[in-house]
Tab-separated table of C-alpha atoms and ligand atoms in Angstrom:
chain	number	residue	atom	x	y	z
F	283	MET	CA	-85.663	-103.446	-40.700
F	284	ASP	CA	-86.510	-104.691	-37.226
F	285	LEU	CA	-89.951	-103.340	-36.297
F	286	SER	CA	-90.361	-105.672	-33.320
F	287	THR	CA	-90.747	-104.509	-29.759
F	288	THR	CA	-91.238	-105.752	-26.218
F	289	ILE	CA	-93.920	-104.499	-23.837
F	290	ALA	CA	-93.899	-105.752	-20.243
F	291	GLY	CA	-91.780	-108.723	-21.308
F	292	VAL	CA	-94.149	-109.681	-24.144
F	293	HIS	CA	-92.640	-109.837	-27.646
F	294	PHE	CA	-94.503	-108.089	-30.497
F	295	SER	CA	-93.291	-108.915	-34.021
F	296	THR	CA	-94.258	-105.394	-35.107
F	297	CYS	CA	-94.802	-102.334	-32.949
F	298	LEU	CA	-98.087	-101.273	-34.630
F	299	MET	CA	-101.506	-102.292	-33.332
F	300	ASN	CA	-105.061	-101.035	-33.126
F	301	ALA	CA	-106.096	-98.561	-30.462
F	302	SER	CA	-108.825	-99.946	-28.252
F	303	GLY	CA	-112.178	-98.905	-29.671
F	304	ALA	CA	-111.144	-98.898	-33.328
F	305	ARG	CA	-112.587	-101.925	-35.176
F	306	CYS	CA	-112.261	-104.315	-32.237
F	307	VAL	CA	-115.743	-104.862	-30.778
F	308	THR	CA	-116.999	-108.017	-32.486
F	309	GLN	CA	-115.516	-111.462	-33.124
F	310	GLU	CA	-115.272	-110.549	-36.817
F	311	ASP	CA	-113.396	-107.311	-35.996
F	312	LEU	CA	-110.958	-109.158	-33.747
F	313	GLU	CA	-110.357	-111.900	-36.323
F	314	GLN	CA	-109.683	-109.301	-39.013
F	315	LEU	CA	-107.044	-107.780	-36.748
F	316	GLY	CA	-105.649	-111.283	-36.277
F	317	GLU	CA	-105.375	-111.819	-40.044
F	318	SER	CA	-103.920	-108.343	-40.684
F	319	HIS	CA	-100.405	-106.991	-40.268
F	320	ALA	CA	-101.318	-105.605	-36.831
F	321	GLY	CA	-98.698	-106.587	-34.267
F	322	ALA	CA	-101.319	-107.386	-31.627
F	323	ILE	CA	-105.053	-107.674	-31.098
F	324	VAL	CA	-106.433	-105.106	-28.647
F	325	THR	CA	-110.060	-105.579	-27.607
F	326	LYS	CA	-112.711	-102.933	-27.154
F	327	SER	CA	-112.935	-101.854	-23.511
F	328	MET	CA	-115.154	-104.393	-21.823
F	329	THR	CA	-117.754	-104.011	-19.072
F	330	PRO	CA	-119.613	-106.677	-17.069
F	331	LEU	CA	-122.759	-106.503	-19.189
F	332	ALA	CA	-122.990	-106.242	-22.957
F	333	ARG	CA	-123.813	-102.651	-23.945
F	334	SER	CA	-125.256	-101.233	-27.148
F	335	GLY	CA	-123.744	-97.811	-26.353
F	336	ASN	CA	-124.985	-94.292	-26.978
F	337	PRO	CA	-127.522	-93.275	-29.655
F	338	GLU	CA	-126.277	-92.637	-33.220
F	339	PRO	CA	-124.771	-90.703	-34.870
F	340	ARG	CA	-121.934	-91.229	-32.409
F	341	TYR	CA	-118.762	-91.285	-34.554
F	342	VAL	CA	-117.872	-88.787	-37.268
F	343	SER	CA	-114.546	-88.361	-39.007
F	344	PHE	CA	-113.684	-85.066	-40.673
F	345	ASP	CA	-110.642	-83.478	-42.259
F	346	GLY	CA	-108.039	-83.515	-39.493
F	347	GLY	CA	-109.633	-85.852	-37.024
F	348	SER	CA	-112.641	-87.587	-35.551
F	349	ILE	CA	-115.146	-87.120	-32.766
F	350	ASN	CA	-116.771	-90.006	-30.939
F	351	SER	CA	-119.145	-90.646	-28.137
F	352	MET	CA	-119.690	-94.382	-28.496
F	353	GLY	CA	-120.732	-95.015	-24.901
F	354	LEU	CA	-118.796	-98.266	-24.455
F	355	PRO	CA	-120.662	-100.551	-26.859
F	356	ASN	CA	-119.129	-103.983	-26.203
F	357	LEU	CA	-120.045	-107.643	-25.919
F	358	GLY	CA	-119.446	-107.817	-22.142
F	359	TYR	CA	-116.446	-109.514	-20.537
F	360	PRO	CA	-117.947	-113.037	-20.489
F	361	ALA	CA	-118.068	-112.955	-24.295
F	362	TYR	CA	-114.472	-111.706	-24.606
F	363	ALA	CA	-113.321	-114.313	-22.082
F	364	THR	CA	-114.819	-116.928	-24.397
F	365	LEU	CA	-113.382	-115.371	-27.563
F	366	ILE	CA	-109.802	-114.767	-26.440
F	367	PRO	CA	-108.598	-118.411	-26.435
F	368	GLY	CA	-109.687	-118.741	-30.099
F	369	LEU	CA	-107.727	-115.591	-31.038
F	370	ARG	CA	-104.522	-117.275	-29.960
F	371	ARG	CA	-104.348	-119.033	-33.341
F	372	PHE	CA	-103.175	-115.751	-34.876
F	373	LYS	CA	-99.972	-116.055	-32.843
F	374	LYS	CA	-99.770	-112.449	-31.750
F	375	PRO	CA	-100.216	-110.834	-28.367
F	376	ILE	CA	-103.766	-110.255	-27.151
F	377	VAL	CA	-104.406	-107.152	-25.076
F	378	ALA	CA	-107.672	-107.082	-23.118
F	379	SER	CA	-108.947	-103.561	-22.479
F	380	ILE	CA	-110.794	-103.330	-19.190
F	381	ALA	CA	-113.324	-100.619	-18.320
F	382	GLY	CA	-116.298	-100.124	-16.075
F	383	LEU	CA	-118.813	-97.682	-14.747
F	384	LYS	CA	-117.637	-98.226	-11.171
F	385	PRO	CA	-114.523	-99.738	-9.522
F	386	ALA	CA	-116.182	-103.107	-8.853
F	387	ASP	CA	-116.789	-103.519	-12.610
F	388	PHE	CA	-113.048	-103.350	-13.311
F	389	LEU	CA	-112.237	-105.877	-10.608
F	390	GLU	CA	-114.904	-108.293	-11.823
F	391	ALA	CA	-113.587	-108.059	-15.381
F	392	VAL	CA	-109.950	-108.513	-14.344
F	393	SER	CA	-110.819	-111.647	-12.342
F	394	ALA	CA	-112.838	-113.159	-15.162
F	395	ILE	CA	-110.382	-112.283	-17.934
F	396	ASN	CA	-107.439	-113.742	-15.997
F	397	ASP	CA	-108.697	-117.213	-16.877
F	398	ALA	CA	-108.723	-116.424	-20.607
F	399	LYS	CA	-105.001	-115.550	-20.289
F	400	PRO	CA	-104.604	-112.491	-22.503
F	401	ASP	CA	-100.954	-111.478	-22.786
F	402	LEU	CA	-101.600	-108.058	-21.256
F	403	MET	CA	-104.444	-106.088	-19.719
F	404	GLU	CA	-104.884	-102.392	-20.494
F	405	VAL	CA	-106.908	-100.791	-17.703
F	406	ASN	CA	-108.827	-97.902	-19.214
F	407	LEU	CA	-108.893	-94.925	-16.849
F	408	SER	CA	-109.979	-92.515	-19.537
F	409	CYS	CA	-113.360	-93.128	-21.168
F	410	PRO	CA	-114.813	-89.627	-21.617
F	411	ASN	CA	-118.234	-90.563	-22.949
F	412	ILE	CA	-120.427	-91.877	-20.152
F	413	PRO	CA	-122.767	-89.102	-18.985
F	414	GLY	CA	-122.147	-88.370	-15.303
F	415	LYS	CA	-118.969	-90.518	-15.067
F	416	PRO	CA	-115.782	-88.432	-15.104
F	417	GLN	CA	-112.551	-89.876	-16.511
F	418	ILE	CA	-110.944	-91.696	-13.578
F	419	GLY	CA	-107.472	-90.707	-14.757
F	420	TYR	CA	-108.167	-87.092	-13.828
F	421	ASP	CA	-108.621	-88.147	-10.171
F	422	PHE	CA	-105.175	-89.275	-9.004
F	423	GLN	CA	-106.341	-90.715	-5.696
F	424	ALA	CA	-109.202	-92.686	-7.236
F	425	SER	CA	-106.796	-93.964	-9.922
F	426	GLU	CA	-104.313	-95.181	-7.300
F	427	GLU	CA	-106.990	-96.895	-5.201
F	428	LEU	CA	-108.375	-98.702	-8.232
F	429	LEU	CA	-104.964	-99.719	-9.588
F	430	LEU	CA	-103.852	-101.097	-6.220
F	431	ARG	CA	-106.919	-103.326	-6.196
F	432	VAL	CA	-106.296	-104.387	-9.799
F	433	ARG	CA	-102.707	-105.240	-8.883
F	434	ASP	CA	-103.935	-107.633	-6.193
F	435	LEU	CA	-106.071	-109.495	-8.722
F	436	ALA	CA	-104.338	-109.382	-12.105
F	437	ALA	CA	-102.661	-112.631	-13.148
F	438	VAL	CA	-101.039	-111.096	-16.253
F	439	PRO	CA	-99.015	-107.861	-16.598
F	440	PHE	CA	-101.260	-104.827	-16.711
F	441	GLY	CA	-100.904	-101.255	-17.867
F	442	VAL	CA	-103.098	-98.179	-17.917
F	443	LYS	CA	-104.704	-96.173	-20.702
F	444	LEU	CA	-104.529	-92.545	-19.685
F	445	PRO	CA	-106.284	-89.385	-20.768
F	446	PRO	CA	-104.154	-86.491	-22.006
F	447	TYR	CA	-102.711	-84.210	-19.341
F	448	PHE	CA	-101.970	-80.590	-20.089
F	449	ASP	CA	-99.739	-79.614	-17.190
F	450	PRO	CA	-96.380	-81.020	-16.045
F	451	VAL	CA	-97.630	-81.157	-12.444
F	452	HIS	CA	-100.267	-83.622	-13.564
F	453	HIS	CA	-97.736	-85.754	-15.457
F	454	GLU	CA	-95.624	-85.890	-12.300
F	455	ALA	CA	-98.565	-86.756	-10.054
F	456	MET	CA	-99.688	-89.593	-12.339
F	457	ALA	CA	-96.120	-90.875	-12.808
F	458	GLU	CA	-95.825	-91.129	-9.023
F	459	VAL	CA	-99.076	-93.092	-8.836
F	460	LEU	CA	-97.864	-95.462	-11.581
F	461	SER	CA	-94.514	-95.977	-9.842
F	462	ARG	CA	-96.117	-96.682	-6.465
F	463	VAL	CA	-98.531	-99.180	-8.018
F	464	GLY	CA	-95.879	-100.715	-10.258
F	465	VAL	CA	-97.851	-100.832	-13.520
F	466	SER	CA	-96.022	-102.542	-16.378
F	467	PHE	CA	-96.846	-100.192	-19.250
F	468	LEU	CA	-98.868	-97.141	-20.139
F	469	THR	CA	-100.839	-96.213	-23.198
F	470	VAL	CA	-101.077	-92.484	-23.898
F	471	ILE	CA	-103.278	-90.830	-24.964
F	472	ASN	CA	-106.959	-91.580	-25.074
F	473	SER	CA	-108.995	-89.084	-27.059
F	474	VAL	CA	-108.985	-85.436	-26.043
F	475	GLY	CA	-112.230	-85.600	-24.107
F	476	ASN	CA	-115.326	-83.524	-24.586
F	477	GLY	CA	-114.509	-81.534	-27.684
F	478	LEU	CA	-117.248	-80.109	-29.883
F	479	VAL	CA	-117.490	-80.338	-33.664
F	480	LEU	CA	-120.174	-78.458	-35.619
F	481	ASP	CA	-121.683	-78.295	-39.057
F	482	PRO	CA	-122.119	-74.569	-39.641
F	483	GLU	CA	-124.406	-75.069	-42.677
F	484	SER	CA	-127.017	-76.949	-40.729
F	485	GLU	CA	-126.077	-75.087	-37.526
F	486	THR	CA	-125.978	-78.403	-35.660
F	487	VAL	CA	-123.611	-80.548	-33.710
F	488	VAL	CA	-122.422	-83.655	-35.614
F	489	ILE	CA	-122.972	-86.391	-33.022
F	490	LYS	CA	-126.069	-87.016	-30.920
F	491	PRO	CA	-124.912	-87.987	-27.402
F	492	LYS	CA	-124.113	-85.391	-24.732
F	493	GLY	CA	-125.264	-82.407	-26.769
F	494	GLY	CA	-122.571	-83.145	-29.368
F	495	PHE	CA	-119.591	-83.321	-26.993
F	496	GLY	CA	-117.178	-86.193	-27.650
F	497	GLY	CA	-113.615	-87.478	-27.642
F	498	ILE	CA	-111.389	-85.971	-30.340
F	499	GLY	CA	-108.908	-88.199	-32.160
F	500	GLY	CA	-106.854	-88.062	-35.328
F	501	ARG	CA	-104.283	-85.734	-36.822
F	502	MET	CA	-105.205	-82.656	-34.801
F	503	ILE	CA	-104.308	-84.291	-31.458
F	504	LYS	CA	-100.793	-85.395	-32.412
F	505	PRO	CA	-98.934	-82.619	-30.516
F	506	VAL	CA	-100.890	-83.428	-27.354
F	507	ALA	CA	-100.140	-87.130	-27.764
F	508	LEU	CA	-96.433	-86.588	-28.409
F	509	ALA	CA	-96.153	-84.297	-25.380
F	510	ASN	CA	-97.701	-86.946	-23.133
F	511	VAL	CA	-95.462	-89.721	-24.490
F	512	ARG	CA	-92.412	-87.519	-24.019
F	513	ALA	CA	-93.393	-86.287	-20.549
F	514	PHE	CA	-93.973	-89.807	-19.212
F	515	TRP	CA	-90.870	-91.164	-20.911
F	516	LYS	CA	-88.764	-88.488	-19.214
F	517	LEU	CA	-90.352	-89.204	-15.846
F	518	LEU	CA	-90.387	-93.003	-16.020
F	519	GLY	CA	-87.584	-93.848	-18.466
F	520	ASP	CA	-87.255	-97.533	-19.245
F	521	THR	CA	-88.924	-98.697	-16.014
F	522	VAL	CA	-92.173	-99.050	-17.964
F	523	GLN	CA	-92.883	-99.239	-21.682
F	524	ILE	CA	-95.014	-96.576	-23.326
F	525	ILE	CA	-97.515	-97.299	-26.068
F	526	GLY	CA	-98.022	-94.054	-27.980
F	527	THR	CA	-101.364	-93.307	-29.528
F	528	GLY	CA	-102.933	-90.179	-30.951
F	529	GLY	CA	-102.731	-88.469	-34.297
F	530	VAL	CA	-100.973	-91.210	-36.246
F	531	GLU	CA	-101.780	-91.053	-39.956
F	532	THR	CA	-98.415	-91.852	-41.536
F	533	GLY	CA	-95.136	-93.635	-40.892
F	534	GLN	CA	-93.653	-90.241	-40.061
F	535	ASP	CA	-96.142	-89.922	-37.187
F	536	VAL	CA	-95.168	-93.364	-35.881
F	537	PHE	CA	-91.491	-92.380	-36.119
F	538	GLU	CA	-92.212	-89.219	-34.098
F	539	HIS	CA	-93.969	-91.197	-31.347
F	540	ILE	CA	-90.956	-93.537	-31.142
F	541	LEU	CA	-88.512	-90.610	-31.017
F	542	CYS	CA	-90.498	-89.275	-28.042
F	543	GLY	CA	-90.105	-92.595	-26.231
F	544	ALA	CA	-92.892	-94.903	-27.416
F	545	SER	CA	-92.064	-98.621	-27.633
F	546	ALA	CA	-95.191	-99.316	-29.690
F	547	VAL	CA	-97.876	-97.266	-31.402
F	548	GLN	CA	-101.638	-97.706	-31.601
F	549	ILE	CA	-103.840	-96.614	-34.502
F	550	GLY	CA	-107.396	-95.307	-34.052
F	551	THR	CA	-108.962	-92.810	-36.467
F	552	VAL	CA	-107.094	-93.949	-39.613
F	553	LEU	CA	-107.830	-97.580	-38.802
F	554	VAL	CA	-111.531	-96.698	-38.775
F	555	ASP	CA	-111.116	-94.804	-42.083
F	556	GLU	CA	-108.784	-97.205	-43.934
F	557	HIS	CA	-109.586	-100.570	-42.340
F	558	VAL	CA	-106.910	-103.087	-41.400
F	559	GLN	CA	-104.910	-102.523	-44.610
F	560	VAL	CA	-103.552	-99.429	-42.874
F	561	PHE	CA	-101.040	-101.567	-40.968
F	562	GLU	CA	-99.162	-102.620	-44.107
F	563	ARG	CA	-98.889	-99.012	-45.284
F	564	LEU	CA	-97.687	-97.757	-41.898
F	565	GLU	CA	-95.191	-100.597	-41.586
F	566	ARG	CA	-93.675	-99.699	-44.961
F	567	GLU	CA	-93.615	-95.966	-44.237
F	568	LEU	CA	-92.115	-96.464	-40.764
F	569	ALA	CA	-89.372	-98.701	-42.178
F	570	GLU	CA	-88.549	-95.994	-44.746
F	571	TRP	CA	-88.296	-93.324	-42.036
F	572	LEU	CA	-86.097	-95.444	-39.791
F	573	LYS	CA	-83.792	-96.315	-42.695
F	574	LYS	CA	-83.564	-92.707	-43.876
F	575	LYS	CA	-82.564	-91.593	-40.370
F	576	GLY	CA	-79.983	-94.359	-39.932
F	577	TYR	CA	-81.743	-96.587	-37.389
F	578	ASP	CA	-81.861	-100.359	-37.859
F	579	SER	CA	-84.719	-100.968	-35.425
F	580	VAL	CA	-87.528	-99.388	-33.432
F	581	ASN	CA	-85.525	-100.119	-30.326
F	582	ALA	CA	-82.528	-98.099	-31.543
F	583	CYS	CA	-84.702	-95.039	-32.217
F	584	ARG	CA	-86.777	-95.048	-29.037
F	585	GLY	CA	-86.481	-91.825	-27.033
F	586	LYS	CA	-83.762	-90.342	-29.271
F	587	LEU	CA	-85.507	-86.981	-29.660
F	588	LYS	CA	-82.958	-84.147	-29.408
F	589	GLU	CA	-83.619	-81.062	-27.338
F	590	LEU	CA	-82.275	-77.640	-28.244
J	180	LIG	C1	-115.342	-95.090	-25.298
J	180	LIG	C2	-114.497	-94.073	-25.645
J	180	LIG	C3	-113.238	-94.038	-25.101
J	180	LIG	O1	-112.337	-93.067	-25.406
J	180	LIG	C4	-112.850	-95.022	-24.215
J	180	LIG	O2	-111.644	-94.978	-23.687
J	180	LIG	C5	-113.710	-96.036	-23.868
J	180	LIG	C6	-114.964	-96.072	-24.419
J	180	LIG	C7	-116.681	-95.149	-25.854
J	180	LIG	O3	-117.331	-94.095	-25.971
J	180	LIG	O4	-117.145	-96.276	-26.168
């Protein structure tokens, strides 16, 4: 079974990789991804300065999903710029996730990371967890202004990591921004921002930052993720590749993302729960699904969802 894929002209020997944020902050995390069956190494979203992030508890998984408000803990882009050349020994694509608290932070990181030559940059327009900083992806004009400036600087193909949208008008507006800018790929979706999970016994929230509000991931967000993959695939077709993420627990979930139009799939909550061994399981389960449905590759299945 051919599980390989191509994103923005970069070959991936398998279409499964970590979602930014999940087990990818430290050198050890990144090396474990390198040694695993993951098809790529995606870094934690990086900012100019190292950050320890929000107070704990800040990540809780529960039956059906997870809630997080990490607050961008990361080593800072100078550290990732130093680490990335060493990760090349794993012979798989390296995707640098770029974030920031203000536009200048993104531009600084893009300039510095250029020299480390990651294969791709994923510009994160959708961190929901910094108090007072709205997700940029919900402001179409601010997104376009930032992406145009990134385009002027980026020396490698770049894509965007988007928040979920819940209205077709918003999918269309963002698709127009992405077409005007000419981004090479998109990753959808980031967590469903600012959900609230409680423990009714103790009558408390389960995470400390922001009064308990945080990004929701895992099984319960799969329909939202699939809808965003499908909506953007219908609007943008094969002009850009889509990396699907959200709600993937099994090979069946990966298969569904691919049917909707995803060229690759990222794993968040179950990677945190199961560690990097999850990639071998998902690879096996995906291959079984593709075979059962008569496809000989990921490529052959992409976008083949039937409408009634
Ligand atoms: C964090 C969460 C996100 O969903 C994201 O895109 C970036 C950062 C965080 O809280 O660290």
